[in-house]
mmCIF file of C-alpha atoms in Angstrom:
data_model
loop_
_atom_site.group_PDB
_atom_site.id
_atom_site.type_symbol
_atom_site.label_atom_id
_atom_site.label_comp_id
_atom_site.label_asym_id
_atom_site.label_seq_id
_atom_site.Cartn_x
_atom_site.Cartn_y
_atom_site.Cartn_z
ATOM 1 C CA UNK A 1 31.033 -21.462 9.243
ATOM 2 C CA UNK A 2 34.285 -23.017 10.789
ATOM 3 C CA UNK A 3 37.438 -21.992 12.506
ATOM 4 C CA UNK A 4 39.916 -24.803 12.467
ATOM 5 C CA UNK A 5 43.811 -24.099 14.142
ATOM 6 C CA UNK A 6 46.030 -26.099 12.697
ATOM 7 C CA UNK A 7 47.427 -29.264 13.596
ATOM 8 C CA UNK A 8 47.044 -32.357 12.174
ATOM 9 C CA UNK A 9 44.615 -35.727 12.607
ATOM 10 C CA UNK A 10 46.842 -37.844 10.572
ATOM 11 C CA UNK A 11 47.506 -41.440 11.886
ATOM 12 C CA UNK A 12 51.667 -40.845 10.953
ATOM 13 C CA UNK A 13 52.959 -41.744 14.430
ATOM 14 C CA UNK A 14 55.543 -39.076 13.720
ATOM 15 C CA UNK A 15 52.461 -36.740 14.525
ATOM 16 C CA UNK A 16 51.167 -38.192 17.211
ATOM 17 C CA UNK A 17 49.761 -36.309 20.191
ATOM 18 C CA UNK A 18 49.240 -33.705 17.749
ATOM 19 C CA UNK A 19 45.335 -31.899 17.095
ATOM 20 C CA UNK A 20 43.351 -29.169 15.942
ATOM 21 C CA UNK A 21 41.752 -26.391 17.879
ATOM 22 C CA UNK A 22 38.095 -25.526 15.965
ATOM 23 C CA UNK A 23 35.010 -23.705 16.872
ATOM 24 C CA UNK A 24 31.961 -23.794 14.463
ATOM 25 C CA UNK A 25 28.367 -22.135 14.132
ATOM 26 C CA UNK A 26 25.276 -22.838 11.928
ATOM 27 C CA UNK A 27 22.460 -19.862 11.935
ATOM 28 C CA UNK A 28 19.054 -21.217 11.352
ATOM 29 C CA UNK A 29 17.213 -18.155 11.365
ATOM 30 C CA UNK A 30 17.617 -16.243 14.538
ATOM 31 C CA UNK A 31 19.384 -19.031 16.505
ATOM 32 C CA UNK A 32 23.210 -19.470 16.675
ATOM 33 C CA UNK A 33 24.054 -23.153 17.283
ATOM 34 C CA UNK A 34 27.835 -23.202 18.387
ATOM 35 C CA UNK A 35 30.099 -25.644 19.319
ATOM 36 C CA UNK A 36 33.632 -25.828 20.300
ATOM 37 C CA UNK A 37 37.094 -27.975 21.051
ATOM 38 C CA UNK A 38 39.511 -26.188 22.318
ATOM 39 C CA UNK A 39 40.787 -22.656 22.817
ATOM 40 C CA UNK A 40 39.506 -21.149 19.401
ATOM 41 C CA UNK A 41 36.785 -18.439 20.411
ATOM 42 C CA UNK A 42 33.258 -17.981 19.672
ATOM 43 C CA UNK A 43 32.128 -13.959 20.813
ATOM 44 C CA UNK A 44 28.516 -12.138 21.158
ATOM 45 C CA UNK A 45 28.750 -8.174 21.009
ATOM 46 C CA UNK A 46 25.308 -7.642 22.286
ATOM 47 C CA UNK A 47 24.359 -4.037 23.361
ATOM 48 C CA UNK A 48 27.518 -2.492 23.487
ATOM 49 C CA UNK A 49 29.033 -5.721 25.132
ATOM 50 C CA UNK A 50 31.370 -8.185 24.528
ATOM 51 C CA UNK A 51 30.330 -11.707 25.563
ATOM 52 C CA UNK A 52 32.443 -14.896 25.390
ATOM 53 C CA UNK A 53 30.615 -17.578 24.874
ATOM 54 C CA UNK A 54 32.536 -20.626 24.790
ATOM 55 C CA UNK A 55 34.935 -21.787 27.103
ATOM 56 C CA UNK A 56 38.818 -22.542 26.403
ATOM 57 C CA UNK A 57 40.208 -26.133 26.788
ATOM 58 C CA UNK A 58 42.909 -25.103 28.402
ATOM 59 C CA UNK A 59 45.410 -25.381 31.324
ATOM 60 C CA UNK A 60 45.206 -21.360 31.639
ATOM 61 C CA UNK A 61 41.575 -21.344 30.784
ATOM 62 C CA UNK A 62 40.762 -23.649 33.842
ATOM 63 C CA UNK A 63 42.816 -21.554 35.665
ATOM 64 C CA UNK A 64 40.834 -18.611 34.922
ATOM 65 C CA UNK A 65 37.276 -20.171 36.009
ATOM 66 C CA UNK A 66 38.887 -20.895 38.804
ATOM 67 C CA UNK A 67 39.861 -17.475 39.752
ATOM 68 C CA UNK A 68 43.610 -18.301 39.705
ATOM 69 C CA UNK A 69 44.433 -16.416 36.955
ATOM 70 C CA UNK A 70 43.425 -13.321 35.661
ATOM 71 C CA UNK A 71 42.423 -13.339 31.559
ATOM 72 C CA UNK A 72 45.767 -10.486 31.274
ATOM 73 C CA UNK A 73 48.047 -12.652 33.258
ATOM 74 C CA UNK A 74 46.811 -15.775 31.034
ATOM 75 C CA UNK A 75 47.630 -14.638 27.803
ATOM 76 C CA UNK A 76 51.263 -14.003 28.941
ATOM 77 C CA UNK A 77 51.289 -17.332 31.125
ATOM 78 C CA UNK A 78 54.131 -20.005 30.118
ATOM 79 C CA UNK A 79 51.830 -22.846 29.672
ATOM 80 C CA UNK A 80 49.088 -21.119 27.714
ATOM 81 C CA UNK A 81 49.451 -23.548 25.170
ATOM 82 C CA UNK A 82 48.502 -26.409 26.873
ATOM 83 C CA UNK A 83 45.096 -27.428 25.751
ATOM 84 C CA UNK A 84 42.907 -29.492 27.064
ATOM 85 C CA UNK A 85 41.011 -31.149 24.444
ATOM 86 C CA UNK A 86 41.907 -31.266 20.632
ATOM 87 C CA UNK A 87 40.233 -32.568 17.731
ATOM 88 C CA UNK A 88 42.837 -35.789 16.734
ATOM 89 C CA UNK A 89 45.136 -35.986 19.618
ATOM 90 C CA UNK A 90 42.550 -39.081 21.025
ATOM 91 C CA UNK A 91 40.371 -41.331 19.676
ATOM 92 C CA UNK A 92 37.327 -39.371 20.875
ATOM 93 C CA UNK A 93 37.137 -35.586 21.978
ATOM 94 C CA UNK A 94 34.193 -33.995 24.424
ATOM 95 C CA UNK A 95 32.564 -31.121 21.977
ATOM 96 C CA UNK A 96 30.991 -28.231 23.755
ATOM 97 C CA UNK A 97 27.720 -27.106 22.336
ATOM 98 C CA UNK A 98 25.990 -23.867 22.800
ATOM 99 C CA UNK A 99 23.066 -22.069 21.075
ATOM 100 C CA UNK A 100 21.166 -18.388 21.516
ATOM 101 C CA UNK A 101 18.930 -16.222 19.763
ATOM 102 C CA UNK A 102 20.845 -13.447 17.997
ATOM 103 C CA UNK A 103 19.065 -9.465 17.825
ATOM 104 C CA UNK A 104 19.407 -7.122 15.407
ATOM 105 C CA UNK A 105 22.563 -5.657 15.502
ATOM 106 C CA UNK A 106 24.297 -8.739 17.336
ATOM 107 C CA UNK A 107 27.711 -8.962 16.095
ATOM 108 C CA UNK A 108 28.824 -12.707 15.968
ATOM 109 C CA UNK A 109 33.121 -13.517 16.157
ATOM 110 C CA UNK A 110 34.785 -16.214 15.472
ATOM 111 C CA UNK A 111 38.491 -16.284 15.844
ATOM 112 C CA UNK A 112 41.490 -18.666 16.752
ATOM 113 C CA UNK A 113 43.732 -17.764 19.627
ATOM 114 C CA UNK A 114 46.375 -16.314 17.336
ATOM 115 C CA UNK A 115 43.835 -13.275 17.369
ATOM 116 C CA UNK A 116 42.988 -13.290 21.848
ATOM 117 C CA UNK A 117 46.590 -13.935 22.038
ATOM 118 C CA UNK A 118 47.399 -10.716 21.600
ATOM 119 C CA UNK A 119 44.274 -8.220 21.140
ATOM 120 C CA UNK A 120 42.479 -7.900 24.236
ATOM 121 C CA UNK A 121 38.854 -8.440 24.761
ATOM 122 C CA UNK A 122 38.034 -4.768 25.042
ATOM 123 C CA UNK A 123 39.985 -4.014 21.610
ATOM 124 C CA UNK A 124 38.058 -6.813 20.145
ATOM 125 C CA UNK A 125 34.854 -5.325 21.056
ATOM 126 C CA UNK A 126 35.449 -1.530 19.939
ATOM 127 C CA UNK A 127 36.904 -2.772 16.767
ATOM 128 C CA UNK A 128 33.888 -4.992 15.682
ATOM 129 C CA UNK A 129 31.236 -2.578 17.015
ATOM 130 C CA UNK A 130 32.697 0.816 15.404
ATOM 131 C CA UNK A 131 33.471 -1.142 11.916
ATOM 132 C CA UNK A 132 31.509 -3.478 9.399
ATOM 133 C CA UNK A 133 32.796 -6.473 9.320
ATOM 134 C CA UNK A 134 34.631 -6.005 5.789
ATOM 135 C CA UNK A 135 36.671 -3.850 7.277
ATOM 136 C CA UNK A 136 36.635 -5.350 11.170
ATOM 137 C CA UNK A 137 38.370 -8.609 10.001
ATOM 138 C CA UNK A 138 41.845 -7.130 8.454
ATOM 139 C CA UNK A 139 41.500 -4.206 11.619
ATOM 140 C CA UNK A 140 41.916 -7.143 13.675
ATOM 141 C CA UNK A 141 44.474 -9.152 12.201
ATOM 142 C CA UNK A 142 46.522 -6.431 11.918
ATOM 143 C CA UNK A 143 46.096 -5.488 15.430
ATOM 144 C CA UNK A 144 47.278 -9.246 16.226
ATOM 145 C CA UNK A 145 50.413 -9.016 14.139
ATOM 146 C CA UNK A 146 51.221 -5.396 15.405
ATOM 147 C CA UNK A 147 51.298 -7.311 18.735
ATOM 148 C CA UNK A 148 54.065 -9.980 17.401
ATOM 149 C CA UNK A 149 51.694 -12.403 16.477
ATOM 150 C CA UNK A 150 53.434 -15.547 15.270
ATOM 151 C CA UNK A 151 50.723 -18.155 15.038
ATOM 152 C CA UNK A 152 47.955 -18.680 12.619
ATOM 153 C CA UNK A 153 45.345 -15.815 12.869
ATOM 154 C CA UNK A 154 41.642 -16.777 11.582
ATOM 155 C CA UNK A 155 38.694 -14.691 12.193
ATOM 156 C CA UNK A 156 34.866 -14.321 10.854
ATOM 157 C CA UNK A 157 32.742 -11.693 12.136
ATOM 158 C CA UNK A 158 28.925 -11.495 11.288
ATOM 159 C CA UNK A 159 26.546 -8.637 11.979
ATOM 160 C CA UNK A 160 23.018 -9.547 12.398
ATOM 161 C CA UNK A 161 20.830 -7.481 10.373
ATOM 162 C CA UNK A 162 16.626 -6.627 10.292
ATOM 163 C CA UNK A 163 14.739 -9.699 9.108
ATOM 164 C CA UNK A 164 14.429 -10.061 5.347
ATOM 165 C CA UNK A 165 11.518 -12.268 4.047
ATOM 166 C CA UNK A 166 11.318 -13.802 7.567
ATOM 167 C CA UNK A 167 14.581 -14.420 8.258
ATOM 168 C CA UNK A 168 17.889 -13.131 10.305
ATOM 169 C CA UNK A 169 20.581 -11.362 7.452
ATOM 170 C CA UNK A 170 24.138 -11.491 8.546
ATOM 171 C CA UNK A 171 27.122 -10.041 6.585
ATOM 172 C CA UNK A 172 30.144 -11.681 7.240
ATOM 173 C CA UNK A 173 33.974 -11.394 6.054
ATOM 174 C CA UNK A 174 36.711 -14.103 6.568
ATOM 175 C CA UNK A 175 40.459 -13.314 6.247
ATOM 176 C CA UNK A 176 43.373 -15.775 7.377
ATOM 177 C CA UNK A 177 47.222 -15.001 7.854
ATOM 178 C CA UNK A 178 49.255 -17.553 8.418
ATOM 179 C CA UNK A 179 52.451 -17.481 9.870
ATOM 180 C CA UNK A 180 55.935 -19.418 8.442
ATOM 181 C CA UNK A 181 55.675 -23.166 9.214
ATOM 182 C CA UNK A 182 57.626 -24.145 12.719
ATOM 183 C CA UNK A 183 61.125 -25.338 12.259
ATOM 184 C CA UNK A 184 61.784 -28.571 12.003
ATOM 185 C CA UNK A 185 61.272 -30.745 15.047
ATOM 186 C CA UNK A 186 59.069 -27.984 16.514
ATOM 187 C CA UNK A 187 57.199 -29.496 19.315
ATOM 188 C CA UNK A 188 53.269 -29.481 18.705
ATOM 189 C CA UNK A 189 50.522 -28.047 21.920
ATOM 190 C CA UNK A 190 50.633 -30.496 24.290
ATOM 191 C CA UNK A 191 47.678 -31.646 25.040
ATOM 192 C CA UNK A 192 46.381 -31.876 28.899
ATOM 193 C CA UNK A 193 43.923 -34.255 30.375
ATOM 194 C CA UNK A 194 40.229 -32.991 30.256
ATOM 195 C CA UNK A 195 38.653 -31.723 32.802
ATOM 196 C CA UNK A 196 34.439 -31.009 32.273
ATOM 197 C CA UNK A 197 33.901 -27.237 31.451
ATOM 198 C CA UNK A 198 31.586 -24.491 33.409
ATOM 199 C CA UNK A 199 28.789 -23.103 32.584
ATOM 200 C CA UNK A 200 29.349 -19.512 31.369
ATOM 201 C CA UNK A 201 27.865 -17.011 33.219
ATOM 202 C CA UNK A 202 26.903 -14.259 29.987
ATOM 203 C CA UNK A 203 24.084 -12.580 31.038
ATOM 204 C CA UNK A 204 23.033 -13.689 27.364
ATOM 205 C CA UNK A 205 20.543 -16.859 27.022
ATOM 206 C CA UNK A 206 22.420 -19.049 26.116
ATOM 207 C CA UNK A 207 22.101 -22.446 26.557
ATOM 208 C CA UNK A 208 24.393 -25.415 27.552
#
């Protein structure tokens, strides 16, 4: 499954600079193999807990790691928009890979940052945990455009159920809004130079 954010990769110099935010997962069995250009989300609710587990390409995301920023003053920061790394701004783009064994009950979320732009973490987590996913997905977007939510909003969320016939089951629901095109000569996210991205520190094993 795949969360793509807009943009474009076209080679129309009218569009250039311009890229696509996308985070994507493949379950083989009981392993999640993610990976991630950037600031689309990948989540873990694992025992009552809400785990990121990729990192945001972005200018407010780095500032975050850093412990300038807290993750409330970032989604309200000016330059939140500036990303990092994009898929079709360059030539070639640095892809983040992660992977972890999911447990029954695990509840998987995808979403692009029109969602975490405006529902906080801790919303995120109660709403996935107290509904099935069916019913999780338009919870959420709603909850984003309650907020004023003017960009794109994309989410997937999977539950990870008992084994069946050896193998993980996972129900999943995908719902996108979309919101009006930008005016005309709307400026695209600017895109920042790269800078290598942390390890995360989810108490999850996940690995790098």
């Amino acid at each position: 499954v795949i969360v793509p954010d807009g943009g474009s990769m076209s080679t129309n110099t009218a569009r250039a600079g311009m890229g696509t935010t996308m985070v994507a997962v493949a379950l083989v069995g009981r392993t999640a193999y993610v990976a991630s250009v950037g600031d689309s989300r990948a989540y873990v609710a694992h025992k009552g807990e809400l785990n990121q587990i990729t990192h945001d390409h972005s200018f407010v995301g780095e500032q975050v790691r850093a412990g300038i920023l807290t993750k409330e003053q970032a989604r309200t920061h000016p330059q939140r928009n500036v990303i990092t790394r994009a898929l079709g701004s360059q030539p070639t783009v640095q892809v983040d890979t992660f992977s972890g064994e999911l447990s029954d009950g695990d509840v998987l979320v995808m979403c692009t940052d029109g969602l975490t732009g405006h529902v906080p973490d801790d919303k995120l987590r109660d709403t996935v945990l107290s509904l099935p996913p069916e019913q999780a997905v338009p919870q959420l977007i709603q909850m984003g455009k309650d907020d004023g939510g003017s960009d794109n909003i994309t989410v997937i969320v999977l539950r990870v159920g008992p084994p069946a016939v050896g193998k993980a089951v996972a129900s999943s629901e995908v719902s996108t809004v979309v919101s009006p095109a930008p005016a005309a000569g709307a400026q695209p996210k600017p895109a920042a130079k790269a800078k290598p991205a942390q390890k995360s520190d989810s108490h999850l094993v996940w690995i790098i």
